[in-house]
XYZ file of C-alpha atoms in Angstrom:
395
model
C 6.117 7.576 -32.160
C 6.021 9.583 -29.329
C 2.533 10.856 -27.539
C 2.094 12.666 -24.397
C -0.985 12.868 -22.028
C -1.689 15.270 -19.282
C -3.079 15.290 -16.284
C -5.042 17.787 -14.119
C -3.794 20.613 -12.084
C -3.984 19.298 -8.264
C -3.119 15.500 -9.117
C -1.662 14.050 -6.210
C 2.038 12.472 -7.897
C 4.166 10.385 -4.832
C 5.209 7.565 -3.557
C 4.433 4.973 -0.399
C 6.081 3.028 1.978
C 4.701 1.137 4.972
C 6.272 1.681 8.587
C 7.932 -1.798 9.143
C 9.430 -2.097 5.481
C 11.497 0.708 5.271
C 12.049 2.141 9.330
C 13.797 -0.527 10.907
C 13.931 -2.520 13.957
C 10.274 -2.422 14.445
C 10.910 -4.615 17.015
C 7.184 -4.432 19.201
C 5.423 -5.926 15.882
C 4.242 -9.516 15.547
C 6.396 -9.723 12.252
C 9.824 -8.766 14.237
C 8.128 -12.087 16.126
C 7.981 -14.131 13.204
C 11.506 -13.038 11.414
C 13.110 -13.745 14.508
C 11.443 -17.597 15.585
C 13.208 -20.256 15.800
C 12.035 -22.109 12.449
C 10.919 -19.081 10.899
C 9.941 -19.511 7.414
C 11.461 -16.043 6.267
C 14.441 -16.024 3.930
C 15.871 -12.775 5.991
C 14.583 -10.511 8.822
C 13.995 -6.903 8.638
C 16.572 -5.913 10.988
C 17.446 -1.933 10.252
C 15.392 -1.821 6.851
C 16.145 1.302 5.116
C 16.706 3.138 8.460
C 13.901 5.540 6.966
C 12.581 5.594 10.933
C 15.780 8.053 11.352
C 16.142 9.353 7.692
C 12.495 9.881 6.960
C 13.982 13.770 6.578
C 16.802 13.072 4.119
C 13.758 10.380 2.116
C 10.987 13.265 1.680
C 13.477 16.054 0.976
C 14.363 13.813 -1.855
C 11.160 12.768 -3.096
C 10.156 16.274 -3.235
C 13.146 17.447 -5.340
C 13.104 14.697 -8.006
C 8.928 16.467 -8.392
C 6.761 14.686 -6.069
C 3.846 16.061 -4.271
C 2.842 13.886 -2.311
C 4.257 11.186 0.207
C 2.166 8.025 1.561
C 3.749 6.681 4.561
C 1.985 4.900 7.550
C 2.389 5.185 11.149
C 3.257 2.151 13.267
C 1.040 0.778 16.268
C 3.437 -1.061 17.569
C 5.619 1.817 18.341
C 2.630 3.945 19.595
C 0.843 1.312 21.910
C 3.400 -1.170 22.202
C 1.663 -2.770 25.320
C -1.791 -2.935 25.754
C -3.030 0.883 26.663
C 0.762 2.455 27.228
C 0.672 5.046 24.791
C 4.133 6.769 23.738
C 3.655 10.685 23.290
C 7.668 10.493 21.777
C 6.343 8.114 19.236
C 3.301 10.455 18.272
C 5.389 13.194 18.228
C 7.626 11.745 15.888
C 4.935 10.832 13.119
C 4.148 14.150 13.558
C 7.433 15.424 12.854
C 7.061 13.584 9.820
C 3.798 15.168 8.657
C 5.660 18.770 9.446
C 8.328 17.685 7.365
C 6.461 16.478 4.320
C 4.781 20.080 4.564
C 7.917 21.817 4.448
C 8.961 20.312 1.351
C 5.570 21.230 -0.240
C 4.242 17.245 -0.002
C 0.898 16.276 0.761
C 1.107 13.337 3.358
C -0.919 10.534 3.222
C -1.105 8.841 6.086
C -1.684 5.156 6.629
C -3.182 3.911 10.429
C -2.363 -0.125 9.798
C 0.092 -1.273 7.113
C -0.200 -5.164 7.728
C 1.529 -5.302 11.305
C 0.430 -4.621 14.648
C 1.732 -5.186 18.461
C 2.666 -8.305 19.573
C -0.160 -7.579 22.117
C -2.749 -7.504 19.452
C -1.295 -10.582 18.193
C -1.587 -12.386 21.580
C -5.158 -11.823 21.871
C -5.757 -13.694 18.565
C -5.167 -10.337 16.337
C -8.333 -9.940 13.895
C -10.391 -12.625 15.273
C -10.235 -11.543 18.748
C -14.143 -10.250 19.341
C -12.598 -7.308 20.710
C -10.198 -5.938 17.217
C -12.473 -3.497 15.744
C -12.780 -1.860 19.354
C -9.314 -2.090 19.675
C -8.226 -0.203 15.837
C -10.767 2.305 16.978
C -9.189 2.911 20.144
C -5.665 3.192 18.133
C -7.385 5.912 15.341
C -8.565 7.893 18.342
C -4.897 7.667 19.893
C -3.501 8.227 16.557
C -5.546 11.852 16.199
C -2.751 14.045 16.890
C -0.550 13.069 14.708
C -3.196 14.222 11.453
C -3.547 17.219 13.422
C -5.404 19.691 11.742
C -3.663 19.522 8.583
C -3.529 15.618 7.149
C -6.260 15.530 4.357
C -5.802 12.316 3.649
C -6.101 9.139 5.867
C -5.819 5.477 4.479
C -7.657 3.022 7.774
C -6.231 -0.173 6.962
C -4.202 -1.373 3.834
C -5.260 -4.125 1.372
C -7.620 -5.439 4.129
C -8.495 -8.235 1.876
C -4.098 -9.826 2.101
C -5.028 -9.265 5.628
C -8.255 -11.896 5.393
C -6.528 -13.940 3.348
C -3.118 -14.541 5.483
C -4.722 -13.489 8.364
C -1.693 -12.039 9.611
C 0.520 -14.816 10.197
C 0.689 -17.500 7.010
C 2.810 -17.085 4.452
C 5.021 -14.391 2.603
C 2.740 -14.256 -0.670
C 1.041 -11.185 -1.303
C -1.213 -12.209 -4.310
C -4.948 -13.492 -4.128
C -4.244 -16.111 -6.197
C -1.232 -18.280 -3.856
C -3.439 -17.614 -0.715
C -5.999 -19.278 1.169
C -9.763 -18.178 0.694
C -10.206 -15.071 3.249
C -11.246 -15.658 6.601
C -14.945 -14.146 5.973
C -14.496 -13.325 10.645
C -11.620 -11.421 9.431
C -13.376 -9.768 6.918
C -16.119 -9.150 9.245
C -13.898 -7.695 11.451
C -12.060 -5.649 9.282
C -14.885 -3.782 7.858
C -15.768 -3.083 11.260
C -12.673 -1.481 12.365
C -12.825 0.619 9.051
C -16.228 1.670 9.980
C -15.127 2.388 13.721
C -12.498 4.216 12.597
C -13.752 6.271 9.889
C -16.337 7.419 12.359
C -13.489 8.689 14.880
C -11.344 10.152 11.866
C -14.660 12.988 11.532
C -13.587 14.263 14.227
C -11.169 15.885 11.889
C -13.228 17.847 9.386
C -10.212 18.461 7.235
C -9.781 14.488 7.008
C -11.007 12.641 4.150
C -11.044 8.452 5.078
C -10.719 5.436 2.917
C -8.952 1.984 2.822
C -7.068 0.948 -0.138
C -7.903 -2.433 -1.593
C -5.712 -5.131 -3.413
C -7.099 -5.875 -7.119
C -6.363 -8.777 -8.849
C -8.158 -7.638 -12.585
C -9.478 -10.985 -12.734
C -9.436 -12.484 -16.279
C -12.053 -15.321 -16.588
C -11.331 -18.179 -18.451
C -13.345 -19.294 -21.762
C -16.734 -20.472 -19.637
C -15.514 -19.734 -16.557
C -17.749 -15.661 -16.302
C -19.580 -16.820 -12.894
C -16.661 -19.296 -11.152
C -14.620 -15.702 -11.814
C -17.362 -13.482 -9.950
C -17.795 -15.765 -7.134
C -14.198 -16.285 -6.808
C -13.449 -12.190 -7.022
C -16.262 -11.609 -4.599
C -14.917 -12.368 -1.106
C -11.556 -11.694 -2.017
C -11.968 -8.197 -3.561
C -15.434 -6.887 -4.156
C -16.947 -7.511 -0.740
C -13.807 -5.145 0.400
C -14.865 -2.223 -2.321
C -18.488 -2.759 -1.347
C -17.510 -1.660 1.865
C -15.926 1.540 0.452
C -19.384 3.002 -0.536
C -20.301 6.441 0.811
C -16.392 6.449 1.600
C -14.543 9.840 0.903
C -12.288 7.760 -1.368
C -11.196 4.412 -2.199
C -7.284 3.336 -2.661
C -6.636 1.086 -5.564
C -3.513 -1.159 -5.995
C -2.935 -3.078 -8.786
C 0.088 -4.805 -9.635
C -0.860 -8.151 -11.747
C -3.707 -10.141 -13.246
C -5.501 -13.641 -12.077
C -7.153 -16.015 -14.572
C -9.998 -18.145 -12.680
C -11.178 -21.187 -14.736
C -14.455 -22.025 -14.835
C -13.883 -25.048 -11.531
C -13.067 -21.862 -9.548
C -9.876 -22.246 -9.299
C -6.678 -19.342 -10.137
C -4.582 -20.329 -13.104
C -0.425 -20.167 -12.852
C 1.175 -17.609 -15.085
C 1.041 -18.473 -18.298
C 4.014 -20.193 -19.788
C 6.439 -18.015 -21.461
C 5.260 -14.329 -19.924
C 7.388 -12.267 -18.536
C 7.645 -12.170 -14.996
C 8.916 -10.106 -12.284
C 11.216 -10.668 -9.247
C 8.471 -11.713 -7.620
C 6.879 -13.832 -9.886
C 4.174 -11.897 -10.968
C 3.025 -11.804 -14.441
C 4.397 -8.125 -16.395
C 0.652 -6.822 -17.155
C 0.714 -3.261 -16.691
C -3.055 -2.819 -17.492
C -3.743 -4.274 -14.309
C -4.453 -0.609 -12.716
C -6.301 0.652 -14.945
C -8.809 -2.461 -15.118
C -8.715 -2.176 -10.807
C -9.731 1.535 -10.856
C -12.465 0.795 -13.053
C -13.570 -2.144 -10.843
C -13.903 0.108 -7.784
C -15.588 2.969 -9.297
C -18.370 0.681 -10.261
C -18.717 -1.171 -7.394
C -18.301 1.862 -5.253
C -20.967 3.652 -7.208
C -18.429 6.505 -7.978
C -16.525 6.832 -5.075
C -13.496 8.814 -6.010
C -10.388 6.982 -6.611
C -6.674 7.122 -5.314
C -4.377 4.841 -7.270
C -2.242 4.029 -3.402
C 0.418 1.714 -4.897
C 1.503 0.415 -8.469
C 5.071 -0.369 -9.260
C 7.124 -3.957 -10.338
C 9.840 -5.987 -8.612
C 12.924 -5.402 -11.096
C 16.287 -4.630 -11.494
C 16.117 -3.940 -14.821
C 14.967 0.024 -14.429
C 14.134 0.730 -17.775
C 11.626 -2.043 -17.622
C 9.829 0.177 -14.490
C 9.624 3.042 -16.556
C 8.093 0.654 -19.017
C 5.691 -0.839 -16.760
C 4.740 2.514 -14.853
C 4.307 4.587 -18.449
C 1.290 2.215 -19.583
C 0.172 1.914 -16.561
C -0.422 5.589 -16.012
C -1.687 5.373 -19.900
C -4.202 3.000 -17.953
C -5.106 5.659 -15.266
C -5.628 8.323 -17.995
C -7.667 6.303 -20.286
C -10.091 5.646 -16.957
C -10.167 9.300 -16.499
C -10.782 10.318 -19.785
C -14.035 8.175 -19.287
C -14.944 10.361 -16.409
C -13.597 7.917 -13.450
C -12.524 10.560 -11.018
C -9.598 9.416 -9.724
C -7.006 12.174 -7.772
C -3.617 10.738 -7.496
C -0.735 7.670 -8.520
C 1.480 6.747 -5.705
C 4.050 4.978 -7.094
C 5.288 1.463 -4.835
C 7.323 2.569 -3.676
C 9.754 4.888 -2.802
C 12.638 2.942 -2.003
C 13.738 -0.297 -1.997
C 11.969 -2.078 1.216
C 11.883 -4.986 3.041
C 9.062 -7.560 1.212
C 7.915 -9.420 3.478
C 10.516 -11.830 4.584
C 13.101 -10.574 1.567
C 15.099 -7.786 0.149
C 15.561 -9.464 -3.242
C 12.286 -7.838 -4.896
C 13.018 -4.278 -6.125
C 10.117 -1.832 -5.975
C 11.783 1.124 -5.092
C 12.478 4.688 -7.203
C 15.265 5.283 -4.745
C 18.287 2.465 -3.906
C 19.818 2.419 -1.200
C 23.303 0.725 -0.029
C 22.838 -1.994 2.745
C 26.246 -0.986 4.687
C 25.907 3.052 4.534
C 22.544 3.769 3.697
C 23.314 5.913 1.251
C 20.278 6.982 -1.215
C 20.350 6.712 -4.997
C 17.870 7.913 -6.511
C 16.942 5.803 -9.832
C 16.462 7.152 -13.540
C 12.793 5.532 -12.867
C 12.370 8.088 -10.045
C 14.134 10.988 -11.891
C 11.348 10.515 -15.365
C 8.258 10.165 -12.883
C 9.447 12.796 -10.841
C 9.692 14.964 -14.627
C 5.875 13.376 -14.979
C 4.472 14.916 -11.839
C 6.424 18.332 -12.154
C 4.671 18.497 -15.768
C 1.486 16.715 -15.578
C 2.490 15.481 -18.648
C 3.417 11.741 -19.353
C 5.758 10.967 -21.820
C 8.027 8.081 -22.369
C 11.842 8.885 -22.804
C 12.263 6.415 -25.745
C 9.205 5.958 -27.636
């Protein structure tokens, strides 16, 4: 049985990335650091990525064919500051030229100030626990001005600042709540400080509208386990959306779910559930129960669904996963959540964090050349966005 929804005229359709997965030899960054000590605990480094730091031209020409209207992307402080208070005017210039270019081809950028990594300087000083951090980000947003010009609507401060509190920058390769230490609650501190700084430099800008985009987990409690689940969700997600109140927006990513039982304590994947290359359990509801989560503890502020996607190789199983997920994001609409866009994680296949085994992308790309190839997955959502209308090419 086939059924089709459709969304509104305006709906922002993309995809993201994040500077150091897909550019390349971000080599200032305390992750270049890390993949490169002796010891390290990564399976691979980054090395060239997707070389999307020269190709970003050939990458949003493409999304913007296949029907996209929007591209997320973030800009990388190492590369603009990469010692403490040297500035590179070729480096701004060049974000820039990426913001020009996503306007030619009729995308909406979406720009991103801190995507996980920073300068090795900032790392030095004790990164987020160094008194001085939120002074520091604000500095950056302030340095970072000309490249949103007078034309970037919308600005993302810092992504999934709750990972950030819970590795705190420098444990780990795990980018679930449920494999990571408590957060850092000086970290979190800081955080929300530096998104305050910031979003107080970014109106500056009139055109800009400011958020942060938080990591939800759609915490499932356990049979007796209602309050261990709230006071385990609370400093690892809803402090962060609490935060987001009297924001002009608040990003949403969802990829997975996280049973608490009622000691407190995350649950493993159930046994026999599918899973995905990275281990995550298949639950494609999980958006749809994050969006909701953040409109009620925002107290309405409107939502931007900033990345939702699966690790697979199996691309018939993304179009799966992304169809009832975006059922998910219409059904939250259709009960008067306001949310404005999907951006799909992610655009191409990226470096996670220490591998290039797990699969996000819409677009492949060959290790050797380069070469994009652009995935049925990326070819039906790009049909979705052109129409507004989702439908799913087998059911």
């Amino acid at each position: 049985m086939s059924d089709s929804r459709q969304f509104p005229e305006g709906f922002l359709w993309g995809a993201s990335t994040a500077a150091h997965q897909v550019e390349g030899n971000n080599v200032n960054s305390d992750w270049w650091v890390r993949e490169h000590a002796p010891g390290t605990d990564l399976a691979e480094p980054s090395g060239d990525a997707a070389d999307s730091y020269h190709r970003y031209p050939e990458d949003i020409a493409l999304l913007a064919s296949l029907g996209m209207n929007s591209y997320r992307f973030s800009i990388e402080w190492a590369r603009i500051e990469p010692e403490q208070g040297f500035v590179s005017k070729a480096q701004l210039a060049h974000y820039r030229r990426m913001v020009d270019t996503c306007r030619e081809h009729g995308l909406t950028p979406s720009v991103t100030l801190h995507h996980f990594t920073h300068p090795r300087w900032f790392a030095r000083l004790g990164g987020w626990r160094n008194p001085d951090a939120p002074a520091l980000f604000e500095r950056f947003t302030e340095i970072a001005l000309p490249v949103l010009g007078d034309d970037v609507e919308w600005v993302c401060t810092i992504n999934e600042p709750n990972m950030v509190a819970m590795t705190r920058g420098e444990e780990g390769t795990e980018m679930t709540a449920s494999r990571l230490p408590a957060p850092d609650p000086r970290i979190t501190d800081a955080l929300i400080e530096a998104h305050r700084r910031s979003r107080a430099v970014l109106t500056q800008l009139p055109q800009v509208r400011s958020g942060w985009s938080v990591a939800t987990q759609a915490y499932h409690a356990a049979p007796g386990a209602e309050e261990a689940t709230k006071a385990y969700g609370y400093p690892r997600e809803d402090i962060f959306l609490d935060a987001a109140k009297g924001d002009d927006w608040i990003g949403v990513q969802g990829y997975l779910r996280t049973f608490v039982d009622p000691q407190g304590n995350p649950l493993p994947v159930p046994e026999g559930a599918e899973t995905t290359l990275t281990g995550w359990e298949y639950f494609p509801p999980a958006i749809g129960i994050g969006i909701r989560n953040a409109w009620e503890r925002t107290g309405g502020v409107p939502v931007v669904v900033t990345e939702n996607g699966i690790a697979t190789q199996d691309d018939a199983r993304r179009v799966d996963y992304t169809h009832d997920a975006l059922v998910g994001v219409h059904e939250a609409m259709a009960d008067g959540i306001d949310v404005r866009g999907y951006l799909h994680w992610s655009a191409l296949d990226n470096y996670e964090w220490g591998s290039y085994t797990p699969t996000f992308g819409l677009i492949a790309w060959d290790r050797d050349t380069f070469e994009r190839t652009p995935k049925p997955s990326a070819h039906w959502l790009g049909e979705v966005a052109r129409t507004g209308t989702l439908t799913h090419p087998t059911r």
